[in-house]
Short mmCIF file of C-alpha atoms and ligand atoms in Angstrom, two decimals:
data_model
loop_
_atom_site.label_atom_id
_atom_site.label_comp_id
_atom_site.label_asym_id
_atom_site.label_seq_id
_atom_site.Cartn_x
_atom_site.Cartn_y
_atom_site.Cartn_z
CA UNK A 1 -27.55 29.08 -8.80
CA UNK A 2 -24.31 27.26 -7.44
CA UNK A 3 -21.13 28.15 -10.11
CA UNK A 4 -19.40 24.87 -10.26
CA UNK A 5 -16.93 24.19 -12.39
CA UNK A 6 -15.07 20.79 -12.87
CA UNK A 7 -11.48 19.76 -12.84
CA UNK A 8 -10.91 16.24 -14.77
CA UNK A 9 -13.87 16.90 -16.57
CA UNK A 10 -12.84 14.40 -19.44
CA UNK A 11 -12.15 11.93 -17.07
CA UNK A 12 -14.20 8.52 -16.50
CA UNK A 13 -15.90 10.14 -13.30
CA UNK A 14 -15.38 13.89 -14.55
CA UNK A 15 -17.73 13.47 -17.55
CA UNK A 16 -20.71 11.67 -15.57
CA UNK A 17 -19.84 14.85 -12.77
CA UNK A 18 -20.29 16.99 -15.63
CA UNK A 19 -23.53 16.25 -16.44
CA UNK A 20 -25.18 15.59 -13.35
CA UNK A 21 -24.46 19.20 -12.50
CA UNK A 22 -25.69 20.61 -15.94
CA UNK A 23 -29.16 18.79 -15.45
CA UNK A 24 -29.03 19.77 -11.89
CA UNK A 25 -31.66 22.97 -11.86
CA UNK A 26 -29.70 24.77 -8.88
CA UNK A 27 -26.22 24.67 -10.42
CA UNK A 28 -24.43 26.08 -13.32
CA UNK A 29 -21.53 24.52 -14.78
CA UNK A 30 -19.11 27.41 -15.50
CA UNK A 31 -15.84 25.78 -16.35
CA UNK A 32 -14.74 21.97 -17.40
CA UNK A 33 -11.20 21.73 -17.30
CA UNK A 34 -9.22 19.14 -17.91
CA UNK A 35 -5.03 18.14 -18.66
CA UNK A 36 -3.67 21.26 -20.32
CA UNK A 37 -6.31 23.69 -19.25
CA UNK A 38 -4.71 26.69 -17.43
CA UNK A 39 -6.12 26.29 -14.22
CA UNK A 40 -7.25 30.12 -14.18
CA UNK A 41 -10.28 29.03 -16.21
CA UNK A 42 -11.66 28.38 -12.97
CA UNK A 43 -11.67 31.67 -11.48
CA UNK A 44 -15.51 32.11 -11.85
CA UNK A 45 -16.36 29.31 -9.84
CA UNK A 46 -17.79 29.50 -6.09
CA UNK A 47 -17.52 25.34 -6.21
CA UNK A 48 -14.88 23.02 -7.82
CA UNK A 49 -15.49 19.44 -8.02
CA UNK A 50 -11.92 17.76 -8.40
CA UNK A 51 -11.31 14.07 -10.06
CA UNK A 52 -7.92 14.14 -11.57
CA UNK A 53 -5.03 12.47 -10.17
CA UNK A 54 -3.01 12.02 -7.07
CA UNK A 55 -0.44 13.27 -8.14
CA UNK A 56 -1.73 16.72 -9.00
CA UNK A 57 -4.58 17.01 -6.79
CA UNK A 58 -2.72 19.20 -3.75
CA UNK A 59 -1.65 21.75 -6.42
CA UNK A 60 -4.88 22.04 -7.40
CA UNK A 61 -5.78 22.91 -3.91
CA UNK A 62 -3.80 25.23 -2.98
CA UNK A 63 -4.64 27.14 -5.87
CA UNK A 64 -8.52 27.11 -5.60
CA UNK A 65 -8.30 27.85 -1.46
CA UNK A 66 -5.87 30.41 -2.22
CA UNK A 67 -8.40 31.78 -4.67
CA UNK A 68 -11.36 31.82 -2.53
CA UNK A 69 -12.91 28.58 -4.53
CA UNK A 70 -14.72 26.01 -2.31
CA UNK A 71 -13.02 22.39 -3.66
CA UNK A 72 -15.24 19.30 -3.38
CA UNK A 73 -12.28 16.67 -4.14
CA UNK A 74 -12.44 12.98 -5.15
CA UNK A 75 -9.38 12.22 -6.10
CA UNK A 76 -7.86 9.99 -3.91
CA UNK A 77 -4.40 9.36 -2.17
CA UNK A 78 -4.58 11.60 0.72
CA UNK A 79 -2.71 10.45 3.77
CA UNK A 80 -2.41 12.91 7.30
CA UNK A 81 0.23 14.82 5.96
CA UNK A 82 -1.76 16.35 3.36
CA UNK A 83 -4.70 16.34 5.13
CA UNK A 84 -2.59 18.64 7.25
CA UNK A 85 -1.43 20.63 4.44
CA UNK A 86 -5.03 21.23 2.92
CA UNK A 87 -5.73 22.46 7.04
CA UNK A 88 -3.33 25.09 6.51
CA UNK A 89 -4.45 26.63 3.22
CA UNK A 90 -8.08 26.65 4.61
CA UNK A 91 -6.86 28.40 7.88
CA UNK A 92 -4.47 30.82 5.84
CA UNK A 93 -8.09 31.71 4.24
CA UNK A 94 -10.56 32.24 6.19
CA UNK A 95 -14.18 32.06 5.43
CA UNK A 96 -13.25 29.00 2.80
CA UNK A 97 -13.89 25.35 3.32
CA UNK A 98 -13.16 22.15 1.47
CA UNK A 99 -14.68 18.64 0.98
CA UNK A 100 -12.54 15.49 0.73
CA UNK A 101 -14.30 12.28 0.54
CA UNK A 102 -12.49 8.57 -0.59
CA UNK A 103 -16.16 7.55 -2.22
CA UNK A 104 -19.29 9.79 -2.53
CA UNK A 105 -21.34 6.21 -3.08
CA UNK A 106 -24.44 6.57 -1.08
CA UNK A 107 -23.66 2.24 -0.56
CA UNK A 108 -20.17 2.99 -0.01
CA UNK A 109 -20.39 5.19 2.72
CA UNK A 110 -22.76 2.90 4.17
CA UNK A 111 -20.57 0.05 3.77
CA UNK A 112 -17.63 1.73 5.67
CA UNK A 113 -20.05 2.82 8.35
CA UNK A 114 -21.51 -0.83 8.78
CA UNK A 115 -17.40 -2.27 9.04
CA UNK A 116 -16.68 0.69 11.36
CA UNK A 117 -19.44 -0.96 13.69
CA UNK A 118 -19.20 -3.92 13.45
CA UNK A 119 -15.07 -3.87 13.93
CA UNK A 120 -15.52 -4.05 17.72
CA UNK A 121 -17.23 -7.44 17.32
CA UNK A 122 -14.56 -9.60 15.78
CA UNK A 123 -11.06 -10.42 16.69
CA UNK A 124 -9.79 -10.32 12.57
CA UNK A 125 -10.58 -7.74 10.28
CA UNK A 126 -9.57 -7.89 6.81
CA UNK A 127 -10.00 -5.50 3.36
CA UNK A 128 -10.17 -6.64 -0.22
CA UNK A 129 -10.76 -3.92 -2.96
CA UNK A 130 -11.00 -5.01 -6.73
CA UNK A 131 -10.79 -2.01 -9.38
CA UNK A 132 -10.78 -1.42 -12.93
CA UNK A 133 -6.80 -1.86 -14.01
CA UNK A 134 -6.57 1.82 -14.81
CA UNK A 135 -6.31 2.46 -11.40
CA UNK A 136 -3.53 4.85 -10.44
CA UNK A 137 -3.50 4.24 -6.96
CA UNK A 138 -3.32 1.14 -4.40
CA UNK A 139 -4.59 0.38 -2.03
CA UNK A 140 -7.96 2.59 -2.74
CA UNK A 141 -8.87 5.60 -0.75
CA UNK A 142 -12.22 3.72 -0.04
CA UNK A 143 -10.07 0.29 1.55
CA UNK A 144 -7.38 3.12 2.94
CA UNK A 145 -10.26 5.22 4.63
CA UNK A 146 -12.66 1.61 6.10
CA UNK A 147 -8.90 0.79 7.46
CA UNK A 148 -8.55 3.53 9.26
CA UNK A 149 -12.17 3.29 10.49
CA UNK A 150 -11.87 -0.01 11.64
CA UNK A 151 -8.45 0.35 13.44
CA UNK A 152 -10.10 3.35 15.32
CA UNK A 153 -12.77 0.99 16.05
CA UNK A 154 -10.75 -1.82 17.07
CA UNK A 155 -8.42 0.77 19.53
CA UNK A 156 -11.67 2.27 21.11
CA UNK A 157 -13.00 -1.20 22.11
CA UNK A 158 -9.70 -2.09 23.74
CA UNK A 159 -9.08 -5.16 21.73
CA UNK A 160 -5.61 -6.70 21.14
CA UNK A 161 -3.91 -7.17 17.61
CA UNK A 162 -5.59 -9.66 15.63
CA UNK A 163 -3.93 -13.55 15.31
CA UNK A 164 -2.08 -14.26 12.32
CA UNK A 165 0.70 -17.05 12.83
CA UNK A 166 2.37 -15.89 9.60
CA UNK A 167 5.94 -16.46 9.76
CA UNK A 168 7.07 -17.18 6.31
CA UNK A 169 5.50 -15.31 3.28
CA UNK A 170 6.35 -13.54 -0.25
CA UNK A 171 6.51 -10.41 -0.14
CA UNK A 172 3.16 -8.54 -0.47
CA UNK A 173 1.43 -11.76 0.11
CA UNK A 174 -0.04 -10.19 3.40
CA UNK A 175 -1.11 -7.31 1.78
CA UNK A 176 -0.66 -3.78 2.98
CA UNK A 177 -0.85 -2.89 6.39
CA UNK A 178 -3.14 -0.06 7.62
CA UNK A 179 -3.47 0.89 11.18
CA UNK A 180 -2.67 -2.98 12.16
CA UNK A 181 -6.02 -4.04 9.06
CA UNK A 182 -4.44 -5.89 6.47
CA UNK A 183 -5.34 -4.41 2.53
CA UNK A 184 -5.18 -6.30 -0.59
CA UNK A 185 -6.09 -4.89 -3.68
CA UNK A 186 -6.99 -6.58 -6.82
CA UNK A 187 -7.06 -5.04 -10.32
CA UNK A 188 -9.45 -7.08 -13.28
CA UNK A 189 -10.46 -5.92 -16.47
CA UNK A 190 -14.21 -5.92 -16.31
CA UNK A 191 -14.74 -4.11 -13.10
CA UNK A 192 -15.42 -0.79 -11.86
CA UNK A 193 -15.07 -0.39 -8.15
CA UNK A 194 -15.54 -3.45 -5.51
CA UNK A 195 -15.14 -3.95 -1.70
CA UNK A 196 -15.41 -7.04 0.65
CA UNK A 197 -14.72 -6.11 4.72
CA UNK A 198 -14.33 -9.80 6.22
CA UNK A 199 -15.22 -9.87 9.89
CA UNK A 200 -13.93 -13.00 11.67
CA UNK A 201 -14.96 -14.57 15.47
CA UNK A 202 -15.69 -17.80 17.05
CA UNK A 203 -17.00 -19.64 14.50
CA UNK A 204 -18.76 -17.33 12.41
CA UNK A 205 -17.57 -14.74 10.24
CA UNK A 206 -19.32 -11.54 8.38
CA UNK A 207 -19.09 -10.00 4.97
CA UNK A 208 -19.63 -6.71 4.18
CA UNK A 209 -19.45 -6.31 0.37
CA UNK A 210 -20.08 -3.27 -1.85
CA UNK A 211 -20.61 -2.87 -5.44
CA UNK A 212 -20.14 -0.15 -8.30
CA UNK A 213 -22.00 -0.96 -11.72
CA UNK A 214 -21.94 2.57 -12.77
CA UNK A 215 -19.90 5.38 -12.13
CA UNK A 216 -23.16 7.36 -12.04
CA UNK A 217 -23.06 5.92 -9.06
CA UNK A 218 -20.94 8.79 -7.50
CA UNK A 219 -23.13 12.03 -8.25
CA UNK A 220 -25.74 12.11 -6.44
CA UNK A 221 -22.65 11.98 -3.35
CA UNK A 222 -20.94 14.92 -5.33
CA UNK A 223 -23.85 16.91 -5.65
CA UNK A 224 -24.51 16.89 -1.99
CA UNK A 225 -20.99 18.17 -1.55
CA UNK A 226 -21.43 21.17 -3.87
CA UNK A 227 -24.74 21.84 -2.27
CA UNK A 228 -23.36 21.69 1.41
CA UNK A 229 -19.55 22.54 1.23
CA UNK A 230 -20.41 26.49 1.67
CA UNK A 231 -22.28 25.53 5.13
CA UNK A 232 -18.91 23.44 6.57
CA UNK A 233 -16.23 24.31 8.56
CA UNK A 234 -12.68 24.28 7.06
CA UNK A 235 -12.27 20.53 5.98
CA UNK A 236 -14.47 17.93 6.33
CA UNK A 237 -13.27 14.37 5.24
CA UNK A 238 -16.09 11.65 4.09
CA UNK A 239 -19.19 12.34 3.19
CA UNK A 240 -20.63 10.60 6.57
CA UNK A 241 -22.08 13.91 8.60
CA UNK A 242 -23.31 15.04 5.28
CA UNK A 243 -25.57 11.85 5.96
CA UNK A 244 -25.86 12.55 9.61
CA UNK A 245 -24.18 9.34 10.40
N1 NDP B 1 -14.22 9.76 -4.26
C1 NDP B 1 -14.88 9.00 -5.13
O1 NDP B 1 -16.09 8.72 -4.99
C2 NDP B 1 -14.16 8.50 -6.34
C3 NDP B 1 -12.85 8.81 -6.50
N2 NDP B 1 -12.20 8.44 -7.63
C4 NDP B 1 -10.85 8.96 -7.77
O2 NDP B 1 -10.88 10.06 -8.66
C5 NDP B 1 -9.66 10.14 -9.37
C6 NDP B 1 -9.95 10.13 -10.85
O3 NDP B 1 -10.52 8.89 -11.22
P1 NDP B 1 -10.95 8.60 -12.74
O4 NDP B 1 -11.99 9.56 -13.19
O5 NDP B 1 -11.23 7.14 -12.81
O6 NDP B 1 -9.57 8.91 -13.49
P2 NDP B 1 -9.33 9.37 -15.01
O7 NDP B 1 -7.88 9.16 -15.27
O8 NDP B 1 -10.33 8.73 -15.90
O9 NDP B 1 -9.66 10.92 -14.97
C7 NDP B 1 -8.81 11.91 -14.49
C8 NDP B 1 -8.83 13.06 -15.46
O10 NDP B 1 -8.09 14.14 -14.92
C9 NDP B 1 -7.21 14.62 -15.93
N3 NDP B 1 -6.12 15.35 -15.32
C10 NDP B 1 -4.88 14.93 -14.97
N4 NDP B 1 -4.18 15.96 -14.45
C11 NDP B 1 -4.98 17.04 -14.47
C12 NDP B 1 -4.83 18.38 -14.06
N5 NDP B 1 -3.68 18.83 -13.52
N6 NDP B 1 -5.88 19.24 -14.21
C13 NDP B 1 -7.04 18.82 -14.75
N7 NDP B 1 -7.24 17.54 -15.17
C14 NDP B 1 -6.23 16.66 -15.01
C15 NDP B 1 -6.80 13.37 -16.67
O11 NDP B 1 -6.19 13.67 -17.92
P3 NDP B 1 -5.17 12.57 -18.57
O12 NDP B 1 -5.96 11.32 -18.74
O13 NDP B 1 -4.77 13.23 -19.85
O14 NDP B 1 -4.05 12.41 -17.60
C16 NDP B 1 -8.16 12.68 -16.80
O15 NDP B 1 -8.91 13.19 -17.90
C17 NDP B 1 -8.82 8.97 -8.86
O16 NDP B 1 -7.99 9.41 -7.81
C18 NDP B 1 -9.86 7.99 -8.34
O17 NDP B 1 -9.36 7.14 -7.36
C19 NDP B 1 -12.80 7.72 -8.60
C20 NDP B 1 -14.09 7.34 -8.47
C21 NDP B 1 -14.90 7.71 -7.33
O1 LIG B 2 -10.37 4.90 -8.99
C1 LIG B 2 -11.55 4.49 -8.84
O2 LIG B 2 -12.18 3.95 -9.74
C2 LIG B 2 -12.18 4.69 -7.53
N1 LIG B 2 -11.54 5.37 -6.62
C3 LIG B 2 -11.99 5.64 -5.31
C4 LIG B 2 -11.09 4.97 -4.29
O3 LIG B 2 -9.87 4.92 -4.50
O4 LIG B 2 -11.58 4.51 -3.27
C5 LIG B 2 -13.46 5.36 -5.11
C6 LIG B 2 -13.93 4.12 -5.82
O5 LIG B 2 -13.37 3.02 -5.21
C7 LIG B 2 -13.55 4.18 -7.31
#
């Protein structure tokens, strides 16, 4: 039995986290923890799943790899810098590793592979992401992370900057710009988590769109994670070699 315990357990995602791992029948769910819970309640876990906030999320790493607890993290808002930091902790323990993935969506994953693939093909590459209005962050670690992706793409194949004659425009009106891929993001009451990748070449154009009608929709992802984190070296970022993509 895996000893997983849960930080943001009363969360939208923590509670459907929750109890996929209690009907899982090779995990135990030894501590849900949530706002005000002293973060020592965790100190019988081997596995922590974290879905709080971005604001609070490196704290809550340190203290779990300082601890010898394996995190699997959702929570989003990770840039290099503390990507970099999270390195540290994990090499200032050895023997500990640590999961961070921007969507553990089966689809989603999928979806960012497909634009990473398909970048090379198209001289314009832009992101749209639509979330719920509760949202903290923006643009979303999933848009943030198929960016990044695509940029890498783009850089590999050799191909130039993308043409955008934009001379005059409001501000934000371009959306955010991520590795040279523009980002918008769009938040409507009504939806849960949403993603179009919009290809563009000579005369044609491709969409790649994604869709999340259930935040169920994440744990089967997570569960993976708890499953495999023990078996990976210090951090691993996406779920993608998880999925041997
Ligand atoms: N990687 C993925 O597949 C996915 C990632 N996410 C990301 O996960 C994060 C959470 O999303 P979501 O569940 O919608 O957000 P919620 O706000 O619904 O849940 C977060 C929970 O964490 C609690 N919390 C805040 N601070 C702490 C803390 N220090 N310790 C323990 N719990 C704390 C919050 O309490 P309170 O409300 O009182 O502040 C809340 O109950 C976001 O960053 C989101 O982008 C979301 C979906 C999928
Ligand atoms: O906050 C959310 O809801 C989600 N957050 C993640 C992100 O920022 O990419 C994953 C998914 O989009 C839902």
């Amino acid at each position: 039995m895996i000893r997983v315990g849960v930080l943001g357990a009363q969360g939208r995602v923590g509670v459907e986290v929750c109890k996929a791992v209690e009907a899982a029948t090779d995990m135990e769910l030894v501590a849900a923890l949530d706002k005000d819970d002293p973060i020592e309640g965790l100190e019988g876990a081997e596995v922590v799943v974290d879905f709080t906030h971005p604001d609070v999320v490196m704290g809550n790493l340190e203290w779990m790899i300082g601890h010898g607890i394996r995190p699997v993290v959702g929570t989003t808002g990770f840039d290099e810098g503390r990507l970099e930091s999270v390195r540290g902790w994990l090499a200032a323990n050895p023997g500990t590793s640590c999961l961070i993935a921007p969507n553990f969506g089966i689809a989603a994953v999928l979806m960012m592979h497909f634009a990473q693939q398909a970048a090379r093909y198209f001289e314009s590459v832009e992101i749209v992401e639509l979330h719920h209005p509760n949202k903290a962050d923006a643009p979303s670690g999933t848009a943030r992370r198929t960016a990044e992706l695509v940029s890498e793409a783009r850089a590999k194949a050799g191909l130039a900057a993308m043409p955008d004659a934009t001379s005059t425009a409001l501000d934000g009106a371009r959306g955010a710009d991520v590795g040279g891929v523009h980002v918008h993001a769009v938040r409507l009451s009504g939806l849960i988590a949403h993603q179009e990748v919009l290809l563009g070449g000579d005369g044609e154009t491709l969409t790649i769109r994604h869709d999340t009608m259930s935040r169920a929709a994440f744990t089967p992802g997570v569960l993976l994670g708890v499953r495999r984190v023990r078996e990976l070296p210090g951090l691993t970022v996406g779920l993608e070699p998880l999925l041997d993509l």
